[in-house]
Amino acid sequence: MSNGSNIDVSGAINTLTETFGKLFQMQVDVANNVLKAMADVAEPLGKTATDLVSNFAGAATQVLQSVSSAIAPKK
C-alpha cells in the first residue's frame, strides 16, 4: 500500500554527490585563476623591481665616480 510518499534516497545521494563535485571543481577553478592572476601581476612587478635596482646601482656608481674624481688629487 503505497501512499505516494516514496523518497528516492539514491537519487538524492547522487544529486548531493554531483553538487559537491561541482562545488569542489569550482573551488579548484577559482584557485587556479587566482594563481594565474598573481603570476600575471608578479611578472611585470619583478621586471620593474629589477629595472629599479639596476637604475639605482647605476646612479650610485655615477655618484661614487663623481665623488672619487672630485676628491682625487689633480696632476
Short mmCIF file of C-alpha atoms in Angstrom, two decimals:
data_model
loop_
_atom_site.label_atom_id
_atom_site.label_comp_id
_atom_site.label_asym_id
_atom_site.label_seq_id
_atom_site.Cartn_x
_atom_site.Cartn_y
_atom_site.Cartn_z
CA MET A 1 0.00 0.00 0.00
CA SER A 2 1.78 2.96 -1.27
CA ASN A 3 0.62 6.41 -0.34
CA GLY A 4 2.83 8.19 -2.90
CA SER A 5 5.44 9.42 -0.45
CA ASN A 6 8.34 7.26 -1.59
CA ILE A 7 11.65 9.04 -1.12
CA ASP A 8 14.28 8.50 -3.79
CA VAL A 9 17.30 8.16 -1.49
CA SER A 10 19.58 7.03 -4.27
CA GLY A 11 18.63 10.00 -6.42
CA ALA A 12 19.12 12.39 -3.52
CA ILE A 13 22.57 10.96 -2.78
CA ASN A 14 23.53 11.18 -6.45
CA THR A 15 22.35 14.79 -6.60
CA LEU A 16 24.29 15.69 -3.45
CA THR A 17 27.41 13.96 -4.73
CA GLU A 18 27.13 15.77 -8.04
CA THR A 19 26.59 19.11 -6.29
CA PHE A 20 29.60 18.63 -4.00
CA GLY A 21 31.70 17.60 -7.00
CA LYS A 22 30.72 20.76 -8.87
CA LEU A 23 31.43 22.91 -5.81
CA PHE A 24 34.86 21.32 -5.40
CA GLN A 25 35.63 21.81 -9.10
CA MET A 26 34.58 25.46 -8.84
CA GLN A 27 36.94 25.95 -5.88
CA VAL A 28 39.79 24.39 -7.85
CA ASP A 29 39.00 26.63 -10.83
CA VAL A 30 38.91 29.75 -8.63
CA ALA A 31 42.23 28.79 -7.02
CA ASN A 32 43.80 28.25 -10.45
CA ASN A 33 42.50 31.59 -11.70
CA VAL A 34 43.84 33.37 -8.60
CA LEU A 35 47.26 31.77 -9.04
CA LYS A 36 47.31 32.70 -12.73
CA ALA A 37 46.31 36.29 -11.94
CA MET A 38 49.03 36.52 -9.28
CA ALA A 39 51.61 35.21 -11.74
CA ASP A 40 50.43 37.69 -14.38
CA VAL A 41 50.85 40.53 -11.86
CA ALA A 42 54.15 39.27 -10.43
CA GLU A 43 55.91 39.11 -13.80
CA PRO A 44 55.78 42.84 -14.63
CA LEU A 45 56.38 43.75 -10.99
CA GLY A 46 59.51 41.60 -10.97
CA LYS A 47 60.77 43.25 -14.15
CA THR A 48 60.06 46.70 -12.76
CA ALA A 49 61.83 45.88 -9.50
CA THR A 50 64.84 44.55 -11.40
CA ASP A 51 64.97 47.67 -13.56
CA LEU A 52 64.67 49.87 -10.48
CA VAL A 53 67.55 48.11 -8.72
CA SER A 54 69.65 48.32 -11.87
CA ASN A 55 68.94 52.05 -12.27
CA PHE A 56 69.71 52.68 -8.61
CA ALA A 57 73.01 50.80 -8.90
CA GLY A 58 73.93 52.82 -11.99
CA ALA A 59 73.12 56.09 -10.24
CA ALA A 60 75.09 55.06 -7.16
CA THR A 61 78.07 54.17 -9.36
CA GLN A 62 77.93 57.56 -11.08
CA VAL A 63 77.76 59.34 -7.71
CA LEU A 64 80.76 57.38 -6.42
CA GLN A 65 82.73 58.14 -9.57
CA SER A 66 81.91 61.85 -9.28
CA VAL A 67 82.94 61.92 -5.61
CA SER A 68 86.12 59.99 -6.39
CA SER A 69 87.09 62.35 -9.21
CA ALA A 70 86.37 65.38 -7.02
CA ILE A 71 88.49 64.04 -4.15
CA ALA A 72 91.34 62.66 -6.28
CA PRO A 73 94.32 64.98 -6.49
CA LYS A 74 94.77 66.72 -9.80
CA LYS A 75 98.05 66.12 -11.59
#
